[in-house]
């Protein structure tokens, strides 16, 4: 995944780049909206843009507006100064996918990025399939071997991430970050509880394997 960081504060930009690299992303930073537009127009491919609102020249809100006016589907996470609720609301109305208020902590930034990317992926792939599992993301309906599967919101989140990640492992960290959006007080073994309920609902038609020290992997039975 490649991320474009649009931030004129060079110290913050390099901090974000380093944090993203550590989280497994590739990141390129530019200091202005003009440079961002130029980079995008040369056909460079990015999966997400992190856009500071306070930029010299064209500001971050205008950048998001222009991207959407150009029918760009590039997911955008906007960074705002503290206490600018109006900016946050404007950003979302102009087509930003989410916003984060400065100062923020790296784990929160990474969690927001994963959430935005996941939503963008769900938008582009309306139907997720894995073996006998079919998840219609838009209709929010799930079938297993042709039979409807009733899921709680938390179970849906977990299964969606497992199906998106399969055949790779969905890490425990990402699953917990995903669930925290639904289950703010997620603690202790809440993830394990949801996973075990999900396993029961899958009735062996699909397996959720525990990968020790790492997370879980969706698998078809032998
Ligand atoms: Ca700035």
PDB file of C-alpha atoms and ligand atoms in Angstrom:
ATOM      1  CA  UNK A   1       0.000   0.000   0.000  1.00  0.00           C
ATOM      2  CA  UNK A   2       1.388   3.388  -1.005  1.00  0.00           C
ATOM      3  CA  UNK A   3       0.386   6.563   0.788  1.00  0.00           C
ATOM      4  CA  UNK A   4       0.806  10.180  -0.289  1.00  0.00           C
ATOM      5  CA  UNK A   5       1.439  12.518   2.646  1.00  0.00           C
ATOM      6  CA  UNK A   6       0.570  16.164   1.930  1.00  0.00           C
ATOM      7  CA  UNK A   7       1.995  18.155   4.844  1.00  0.00           C
ATOM      8  CA  UNK A   8       4.048  21.377   4.830  1.00  0.00           C
ATOM      9  CA  UNK A   9       5.476  20.816   8.311  1.00  0.00           C
ATOM     10  CA  UNK A  10       8.575  18.856   7.246  1.00  0.00           C
ATOM     11  CA  UNK A  11       9.265  17.540  10.737  1.00  0.00           C
ATOM     12  CA  UNK A  12       5.738  16.159  11.077  1.00  0.00           C
ATOM     13  CA  UNK A  13       5.827  14.833   7.503  1.00  0.00           C
ATOM     14  CA  UNK A  14       9.011  12.872   8.119  1.00  0.00           C
ATOM     15  CA  UNK A  15       7.615  11.595  11.437  1.00  0.00           C
ATOM     16  CA  UNK A  16       4.477  10.363   9.656  1.00  0.00           C
ATOM     17  CA  UNK A  17       6.560   8.754   6.902  1.00  0.00           C
ATOM     18  CA  UNK A  18       8.688   6.898   9.417  1.00  0.00           C
ATOM     19  CA  UNK A  19       5.626   5.730  11.350  1.00  0.00           C
ATOM     20  CA  UNK A  20       3.923   4.542   8.160  1.00  0.00           C
ATOM     21  CA  UNK A  21       7.055   2.692   7.052  1.00  0.00           C
ATOM     22  CA  UNK A  22       7.112   0.934  10.391  1.00  0.00           C
ATOM     23  CA  UNK A  23       3.461  -0.011   9.936  1.00  0.00           C
ATOM     24  CA  UNK A  24       4.309  -1.610   6.599  1.00  0.00           C
ATOM     25  CA  UNK A  25       3.228   1.161   4.232  1.00  0.00           C
ATOM     26  CA  UNK A  26       5.222   2.914   1.568  1.00  0.00           C
ATOM     27  CA  UNK A  27       4.863   6.680   1.956  1.00  0.00           C
ATOM     28  CA  UNK A  28       5.864   9.663  -0.145  1.00  0.00           C
ATOM     29  CA  UNK A  29       5.599  13.198   1.204  1.00  0.00           C
ATOM     30  CA  UNK A  30       4.970  16.478  -0.593  1.00  0.00           C
ATOM     31  CA  UNK A  31       4.782  19.922   1.010  1.00  0.00           C
ATOM     32  CA  UNK A  32       1.887  21.439  -0.900  1.00  0.00           C
ATOM     33  CA  UNK A  33      -1.405  20.651  -2.621  1.00  0.00           C
ATOM     34  CA  UNK A  34       0.119  21.827  -5.903  1.00  0.00           C
ATOM     35  CA  UNK A  35       2.857  19.181  -5.621  1.00  0.00           C
ATOM     36  CA  UNK A  36       0.267  16.568  -4.680  1.00  0.00           C
ATOM     37  CA  UNK A  37      -1.840  17.367  -7.748  1.00  0.00           C
ATOM     38  CA  UNK A  38       1.280  17.268  -9.933  1.00  0.00           C
ATOM     39  CA  UNK A  39       2.311  13.881  -8.498  1.00  0.00           C
ATOM     40  CA  UNK A  40      -1.168  12.472  -9.085  1.00  0.00           C
ATOM     41  CA  UNK A  41      -1.357  13.870 -12.605  1.00  0.00           C
ATOM     42  CA  UNK A  42       1.868  12.145 -13.659  1.00  0.00           C
ATOM     43  CA  UNK A  43       0.001   8.892 -13.146  1.00  0.00           C
ATOM     44  CA  UNK A  44       1.703   7.957  -9.895  1.00  0.00           C
ATOM     45  CA  UNK A  45      -0.476   5.418  -8.145  1.00  0.00           C
ATOM     46  CA  UNK A  46      -1.402   5.850  -4.491  1.00  0.00           C
ATOM     47  CA  UNK A  47      -3.843   3.934  -2.297  1.00  0.00           C
ATOM     48  CA  UNK A  48      -4.549   6.772   0.118  1.00  0.00           C
ATOM     49  CA  UNK A  49      -3.701  10.439   0.756  1.00  0.00           C
ATOM     50  CA  UNK A  50      -3.100  12.004   4.158  1.00  0.00           C
ATOM     51  CA  UNK A  51      -3.899  15.682   3.685  1.00  0.00           C
ATOM     52  CA  UNK A  52      -3.122  18.493   6.131  1.00  0.00           C
ATOM     53  CA  UNK A  53      -5.764  21.237   5.922  1.00  0.00           C
ATOM     54  CA  UNK A  54      -3.369  24.085   6.711  1.00  0.00           C
ATOM     55  CA  UNK A  55      -1.166  24.195   3.632  1.00  0.00           C
ATOM     56  CA  UNK A  56       0.482  27.153   1.861  1.00  0.00           C
ATOM     57  CA  UNK A  57      -1.292  28.028  -1.404  1.00  0.00           C
ATOM     58  CA  UNK A  58      -4.181  25.669  -2.129  1.00  0.00           C
ATOM     59  CA  UNK A  59      -5.338  24.361   1.255  1.00  0.00           C
ATOM     60  CA  UNK A  60      -6.156  20.753   2.099  1.00  0.00           C
ATOM     61  CA  UNK A  61      -9.919  21.219   1.856  1.00  0.00           C
ATOM     62  CA  UNK A  62      -9.602  22.658  -1.639  1.00  0.00           C
ATOM     63  CA  UNK A  63      -7.296  19.770  -2.591  1.00  0.00           C
ATOM     64  CA  UNK A  64      -9.929  17.236  -1.495  1.00  0.00           C
ATOM     65  CA  UNK A  65     -12.622  19.190  -3.337  1.00  0.00           C
ATOM     66  CA  UNK A  66     -10.549  19.213  -6.542  1.00  0.00           C
ATOM     67  CA  UNK A  67      -9.796  15.512  -6.298  1.00  0.00           C
ATOM     68  CA  UNK A  68     -13.478  14.690  -5.984  1.00  0.00           C
ATOM     69  CA  UNK A  69     -14.337  17.160  -8.771  1.00  0.00           C
ATOM     70  CA  UNK A  70     -11.891  15.198 -10.955  1.00  0.00           C
ATOM     71  CA  UNK A  71     -13.785  12.044  -9.967  1.00  0.00           C
ATOM     72  CA  UNK A  72     -10.726  10.743  -8.154  1.00  0.00           C
ATOM     73  CA  UNK A  73     -11.686   7.941  -5.771  1.00  0.00           C
ATOM     74  CA  UNK A  74      -8.383   8.264  -3.910  1.00  0.00           C
ATOM     75  CA  UNK A  75      -9.263   7.775  -0.230  1.00  0.00           C
ATOM     76  CA  UNK A  76      -8.365  10.897   1.780  1.00  0.00           C
ATOM     77  CA  UNK A  77      -7.662  11.189   5.495  1.00  0.00           C
ATOM     78  CA  UNK A  78      -7.561  14.855   6.527  1.00  0.00           C
ATOM     79  CA  UNK A  79      -5.438  16.281   9.345  1.00  0.00           C
ATOM     80  CA  UNK A  80      -6.871  19.264  11.197  1.00  0.00           C
ATOM     81  CA  UNK A  81      -5.671  21.586  13.903  1.00  0.00           C
ATOM     82  CA  UNK A  82      -7.256  21.189  17.320  1.00  0.00           C
ATOM     83  CA  UNK A  83     -10.693  22.768  17.860  1.00  0.00           C
ATOM     84  CA  UNK A  84     -11.664  23.162  14.231  1.00  0.00           C
ATOM     85  CA  UNK A  85     -14.869  21.163  14.127  1.00  0.00           C
ATOM     86  CA  UNK A  86     -16.001  23.267  11.188  1.00  0.00           C
ATOM     87  CA  UNK A  87     -12.970  22.128   9.168  1.00  0.00           C
ATOM     88  CA  UNK A  88     -13.735  18.496  10.019  1.00  0.00           C
ATOM     89  CA  UNK A  89     -17.350  18.805   8.904  1.00  0.00           C
ATOM     90  CA  UNK A  90     -16.318  20.648   5.734  1.00  0.00           C
ATOM     91  CA  UNK A  91     -13.701  18.020   4.956  1.00  0.00           C
ATOM     92  CA  UNK A  92     -16.240  15.194   5.181  1.00  0.00           C
ATOM     93  CA  UNK A  93     -18.786  17.131   3.119  1.00  0.00           C
ATOM     94  CA  UNK A  94     -16.170  17.764   0.436  1.00  0.00           C
ATOM     95  CA  UNK A  95     -15.496  14.049   0.172  1.00  0.00           C
ATOM     96  CA  UNK A  96     -12.748  13.263   2.696  1.00  0.00           C
ATOM     97  CA  UNK A  97     -13.085   9.757   4.112  1.00  0.00           C
ATOM     98  CA  UNK A  98     -12.103  10.602   7.669  1.00  0.00           C
ATOM     99  CA  UNK A  99     -10.236  13.201   9.703  1.00  0.00           C
ATOM    100  CA  UNK A 100      -7.771  13.189  12.540  1.00  0.00           C
ATOM    101  CA  UNK A 101      -7.141  16.079  14.925  1.00  0.00           C
ATOM    102  CA  UNK A 102      -3.569  17.160  15.682  1.00  0.00           C
ATOM    103  CA  UNK A 103      -1.788  16.172  17.806  1.00  0.00           C
ATOM    104  CA  UNK A 104      -2.521  12.476  17.292  1.00  0.00           C
ATOM    105  CA  UNK A 105      -0.767   9.297  18.287  1.00  0.00           C
ATOM    106  CA  UNK A 106       0.714   6.963  15.700  1.00  0.00           C
ATOM    107  CA  UNK A 107      -1.429   3.911  16.568  1.00  0.00           C
ATOM    108  CA  UNK A 108      -4.547   6.020  16.031  1.00  0.00           C
ATOM    109  CA  UNK A 109      -3.288   7.231  12.651  1.00  0.00           C
ATOM    110  CA  UNK A 110      -2.511   3.666  11.581  1.00  0.00           C
ATOM    111  CA  UNK A 111      -5.906   2.420  12.784  1.00  0.00           C
ATOM    112  CA  UNK A 112      -7.711   5.181  10.846  1.00  0.00           C
ATOM    113  CA  UNK A 113      -5.713   4.393   7.710  1.00  0.00           C
ATOM    114  CA  UNK A 114      -6.627   0.716   7.915  1.00  0.00           C
ATOM    115  CA  UNK A 115     -10.286   1.598   8.417  1.00  0.00           C
ATOM    116  CA  UNK A 116     -10.334   4.025   5.472  1.00  0.00           C
ATOM    117  CA  UNK A 117      -8.537   1.538   3.205  1.00  0.00           C
ATOM    118  CA  UNK A 118     -10.892  -1.234   4.207  1.00  0.00           C
ATOM    119  CA  UNK A 119     -13.947   0.893   3.457  1.00  0.00           C
ATOM    120  CA  UNK A 120     -12.453   1.913   0.122  1.00  0.00           C
ATOM    121  CA  UNK A 121     -11.779  -1.714  -0.728  1.00  0.00           C
ATOM    122  CA  UNK A 122     -15.288  -2.698   0.276  1.00  0.00           C
ATOM    123  CA  UNK A 123     -16.628   0.049  -1.989  1.00  0.00           C
ATOM    124  CA  UNK A 124     -14.656  -1.267  -4.949  1.00  0.00           C
ATOM    125  CA  UNK A 125     -15.383  -4.921  -4.239  1.00  0.00           C
ATOM    126  CA  UNK A 126     -19.035  -4.911  -3.302  1.00  0.00           C
ATOM    127  CA  UNK A 127     -19.109  -8.666  -2.914  1.00  0.00           C
ATOM    128  CA  UNK A 128     -16.487 -10.611  -0.987  1.00  0.00           C
ATOM    129  CA  UNK A 129     -16.171 -14.335  -1.699  1.00  0.00           C
ATOM    130  CA  UNK A 130     -14.133 -17.010  -0.014  1.00  0.00           C
ATOM    131  CA  UNK A 131     -14.992 -20.674  -0.577  1.00  0.00           C
ATOM    132  CA  UNK A 132     -18.669 -21.148   0.351  1.00  0.00           C
ATOM    133  CA  UNK A 133     -18.818 -17.643   1.901  1.00  0.00           C
ATOM    134  CA  UNK A 134     -20.403 -14.703   0.055  1.00  0.00           C
ATOM    135  CA  UNK A 135     -20.539 -11.310   1.795  1.00  0.00           C
ATOM    136  CA  UNK A 136     -22.453  -8.572   0.001  1.00  0.00           C
ATOM    137  CA  UNK A 137     -20.837  -5.518   1.533  1.00  0.00           C
ATOM    138  CA  UNK A 138     -23.379  -3.001   0.292  1.00  0.00           C
ATOM    139  CA  UNK A 139     -26.497  -5.030   1.126  1.00  0.00           C
ATOM    140  CA  UNK A 140     -24.830  -6.091   4.372  1.00  0.00           C
ATOM    141  CA  UNK A 141     -25.951  -9.665   3.795  1.00  0.00           C
ATOM    142  CA  UNK A 142     -23.949 -12.820   4.188  1.00  0.00           C
ATOM    143  CA  UNK A 143     -24.493 -16.320   2.768  1.00  0.00           C
ATOM    144  CA  UNK A 144     -22.682 -19.504   3.690  1.00  0.00           C
ATOM    145  CA  UNK A 145     -23.086 -22.403   1.246  1.00  0.00           C
ATOM    146  CA  UNK A 146     -26.246 -20.744  -0.085  1.00  0.00           C
ATOM    147  CA  UNK A 147     -27.839 -20.248   3.332  1.00  0.00           C
ATOM    148  CA  UNK A 148     -28.164 -16.816   4.990  1.00  0.00           C
ATOM    149  CA  UNK A 149     -25.818 -16.263   7.903  1.00  0.00           C
ATOM    150  CA  UNK A 150     -26.947 -13.880  10.658  1.00  0.00           C
ATOM    151  CA  UNK A 151     -24.055 -11.882  12.076  1.00  0.00           C
ATOM    152  CA  UNK A 152     -23.755  -9.252  14.784  1.00  0.00           C
ATOM    153  CA  UNK A 153     -21.927  -6.048  13.712  1.00  0.00           C
ATOM    154  CA  UNK A 154     -18.770  -7.205  15.507  1.00  0.00           C
ATOM    155  CA  UNK A 155     -18.908 -10.653  13.909  1.00  0.00           C
ATOM    156  CA  UNK A 156     -19.426  -9.010  10.524  1.00  0.00           C
ATOM    157  CA  UNK A 157     -16.337  -6.835  11.010  1.00  0.00           C
ATOM    158  CA  UNK A 158     -14.211  -9.815  11.977  1.00  0.00           C
ATOM    159  CA  UNK A 159     -15.433 -12.053   9.169  1.00  0.00           C
ATOM    160  CA  UNK A 160     -15.082  -9.252   6.608  1.00  0.00           C
ATOM    161  CA  UNK A 161     -11.486  -8.676   7.623  1.00  0.00           C
ATOM    162  CA  UNK A 162     -10.720 -12.409   7.656  1.00  0.00           C
ATOM    163  CA  UNK A 163     -12.260 -12.814   4.195  1.00  0.00           C
ATOM    164  CA  UNK A 164     -10.431  -9.729   2.876  1.00  0.00           C
ATOM    165  CA  UNK A 165      -7.114 -10.976   4.284  1.00  0.00           C
ATOM    166  CA  UNK A 166      -7.509 -14.656   3.294  1.00  0.00           C
ATOM    167  CA  UNK A 167      -5.468 -16.675   2.514  1.00  0.00           C
ATOM    168  CA  UNK A 168      -3.207 -14.451   4.583  1.00  0.00           C
ATOM    169  CA  UNK A 169      -3.457 -13.976   8.315  1.00  0.00           C
ATOM    170  CA  UNK A 170      -5.556 -11.150   9.742  1.00  0.00           C
ATOM    171  CA  UNK A 171      -3.416  -9.923  12.600  1.00  0.00           C
ATOM    172  CA  UNK A 172      -4.819  -9.738  16.078  1.00  0.00           C
ATOM    173  CA  UNK A 173      -3.803  -6.072  16.204  1.00  0.00           C
ATOM    174  CA  UNK A 174      -5.821  -5.168  13.113  1.00  0.00           C
ATOM    175  CA  UNK A 175      -8.830  -7.146  14.242  1.00  0.00           C
ATOM    176  CA  UNK A 176      -8.809  -5.402  17.615  1.00  0.00           C
ATOM    177  CA  UNK A 177      -8.464  -2.007  15.910  1.00  0.00           C
ATOM    178  CA  UNK A 178     -11.393  -2.829  13.654  1.00  0.00           C
ATOM    179  CA  UNK A 179     -13.581  -3.955  16.508  1.00  0.00           C
ATOM    180  CA  UNK A 180     -12.766  -0.952  18.654  1.00  0.00           C
ATOM    181  CA  UNK A 181     -14.942   1.106  16.318  1.00  0.00           C
ATOM    182  CA  UNK A 182     -17.999  -0.936  17.296  1.00  0.00           C
ATOM    183  CA  UNK A 183     -17.039  -1.998  20.764  1.00  0.00           C
ATOM    184  CA  UNK A 184     -15.346   0.999  22.332  1.00  0.00           C
ATOM    185  CA  UNK A 185     -14.630  -0.776  25.586  1.00  0.00           C
ATOM    186  CA  UNK A 186     -13.036  -3.736  23.865  1.00  0.00           C
ATOM    187  CA  UNK A 187     -10.912  -5.408  26.490  1.00  0.00           C
ATOM    188  CA  UNK A 188      -9.431  -8.679  27.635  1.00  0.00           C
ATOM    189  CA  UNK A 189     -10.543 -11.594  25.519  1.00  0.00           C
ATOM    190  CA  UNK A 190     -13.429  -9.873  23.696  1.00  0.00           C
ATOM    191  CA  UNK A 191     -11.892 -10.752  20.323  1.00  0.00           C
ATOM    192  CA  UNK A 192     -11.591 -14.422  21.298  1.00  0.00           C
ATOM    193  CA  UNK A 193     -15.231 -14.440  22.428  1.00  0.00           C
ATOM    194  CA  UNK A 194     -16.428 -13.020  19.097  1.00  0.00           C
ATOM    195  CA  UNK A 195     -14.210 -15.432  17.157  1.00  0.00           C
ATOM    196  CA  UNK A 196     -15.504 -18.450  19.028  1.00  0.00           C
ATOM    197  CA  UNK A 197     -19.130 -17.408  18.395  1.00  0.00           C
ATOM    198  CA  UNK A 198     -18.265 -16.912  14.744  1.00  0.00           C
ATOM    199  CA  UNK A 199     -16.668 -20.359  14.567  1.00  0.00           C
ATOM    200  CA  UNK A 200     -19.879 -21.868  15.929  1.00  0.00           C
ATOM    201  CA  UNK A 201     -21.940 -20.049  13.295  1.00  0.00           C
ATOM    202  CA  UNK A 202     -19.658 -21.234  10.480  1.00  0.00           C
ATOM    203  CA  UNK A 203     -20.385 -24.833  11.537  1.00  0.00           C
ATOM    204  CA  UNK A 204     -17.146 -26.139  10.073  1.00  0.00           C
ATOM    205  CA  UNK A 205     -18.004 -25.004   6.514  1.00  0.00           C
ATOM    206  CA  UNK A 206     -15.094 -22.584   6.968  1.00  0.00           C
ATOM    207  CA  UNK A 207     -12.397 -22.669   9.611  1.00  0.00           C
ATOM    208  CA  UNK A 208     -10.919 -19.770  11.562  1.00  0.00           C
ATOM    209  CA  UNK A 209      -7.457 -20.987  12.406  1.00  0.00           C
ATOM    210  CA  UNK A 210      -5.579 -19.442  15.313  1.00  0.00           C
ATOM    211  CA  UNK A 211      -2.055 -18.521  14.239  1.00  0.00           C
ATOM    212  CA  UNK A 212      -0.239 -18.288  17.539  1.00  0.00           C
ATOM    213  CA  UNK A 213       1.301 -14.935  18.341  1.00  0.00           C
ATOM    214  CA  UNK A 214      -0.056 -13.419  15.125  1.00  0.00           C
ATOM    215  CA  UNK A 215      -3.798 -13.623  14.629  1.00  0.00           C
ATOM    216  CA  UNK A 216      -6.348 -15.639  12.694  1.00  0.00           C
ATOM    217  CA  UNK A 217      -6.679 -17.050   9.221  1.00  0.00           C
ATOM    218  CA  UNK A 218      -9.792 -18.055   7.328  1.00  0.00           C
ATOM    219  CA  UNK A 219      -9.400 -21.478   5.746  1.00  0.00           C
ATOM    220  CA  UNK A 220     -11.472 -24.023   3.892  1.00  0.00           C
ATOM    221  CA  UNK A 221     -11.676 -27.474   5.476  1.00  0.00           C
ATOM    222  CA  UNK A 222      -9.430 -30.163   3.883  1.00  0.00           C
TER     223      UNK A 222
HETATM  224 CA1  LIG B   1       0.283  22.711   7.967  1.00  0.00          CA
END
